[in-house]
């Protein structure tokens, strides 16, 4: 497992993926060419992956995200050290927090 701030990246064996994983909506790259895993609403900083790959995401605020890196990649952020990732599939989990009456994704 890999963690960078409020983002957890968990390796997933390809045979453990749901059959429709690759058919989930693909997330576009940002203007800098990165796959953004989480964007800081306050700072504008991003946990992002550089290198070839795809990011697919189920709909909804708590939808599951899967990252596919055919050649490996790096997770970068303006305030954290880069994390190298080997090739493969990953589940991307955003940290959540409880506030009275609700659960929400942590705001950065």
Short mmCIF file of C-alpha atoms in Angstrom, two decimals, residues 51-99:
data_model
loop_
_atom_site.label_atom_id
_atom_site.label_comp_id
_atom_site.label_asym_id
_atom_site.label_seq_id
_atom_site.Cartn_x
_atom_site.Cartn_y
_atom_site.Cartn_z
CA UNK A 51 3.40 8.83 -16.78
CA UNK A 52 1.25 6.67 -19.05
CA UNK A 53 -1.88 5.20 -17.56
CA UNK A 54 -5.61 5.55 -17.06
CA UNK A 55 -7.84 6.51 -14.16
CA UNK A 56 -11.43 5.24 -14.10
CA UNK A 57 -14.01 6.25 -11.53
CA UNK A 58 -17.46 5.12 -10.47
CA UNK A 59 -19.97 7.95 -10.24
CA UNK A 60 -20.87 9.63 -6.97
CA UNK A 61 -18.86 11.30 -4.22
CA UNK A 62 -17.77 7.94 -2.76
CA UNK A 63 -17.35 6.15 -6.09
CA UNK A 64 -14.39 3.79 -6.33
CA UNK A 65 -11.43 4.88 -8.47
CA UNK A 66 -9.03 2.51 -10.19
CA UNK A 67 -5.66 3.47 -11.62
CA UNK A 68 -3.98 1.38 -14.32
CA UNK A 69 -0.26 1.95 -14.88
CA UNK A 70 0.98 -0.29 -17.71
CA UNK A 71 4.58 0.90 -17.28
CA UNK A 72 4.54 2.17 -13.71
CA UNK A 73 4.41 5.84 -12.73
CA UNK A 74 4.94 8.39 -9.97
CA UNK A 75 2.48 10.04 -7.60
CA UNK A 76 3.43 13.69 -7.15
CA UNK A 77 2.22 16.55 -4.95
CA UNK A 78 3.55 20.02 -4.31
CA UNK A 79 4.02 19.38 -0.56
CA UNK A 80 4.97 15.67 -0.46
CA UNK A 81 7.81 13.53 -1.77
CA UNK A 82 7.06 11.69 -5.01
CA UNK A 83 6.10 8.01 -4.70
CA UNK A 84 7.16 5.58 -7.45
CA UNK A 85 4.54 2.96 -8.33
CA UNK A 86 5.30 -0.29 -10.17
CA UNK A 87 3.19 -1.27 -13.15
CA UNK A 88 -0.24 -2.70 -12.39
CA UNK A 89 -3.74 -1.86 -11.16
CA UNK A 90 -4.50 0.16 -8.02
CA UNK A 91 -7.59 1.15 -6.06
CA UNK A 92 -7.49 4.81 -5.04
CA UNK A 93 -9.17 5.60 -1.72
CA UNK A 94 -9.80 9.14 -0.49
CA UNK A 95 -9.76 9.63 3.26
CA UNK A 96 -13.17 10.37 4.74
CA UNK A 97 -14.22 12.14 7.89
CA UNK A 98 -17.34 12.31 10.02
CA UNK A 99 -19.05 15.61 10.68
#
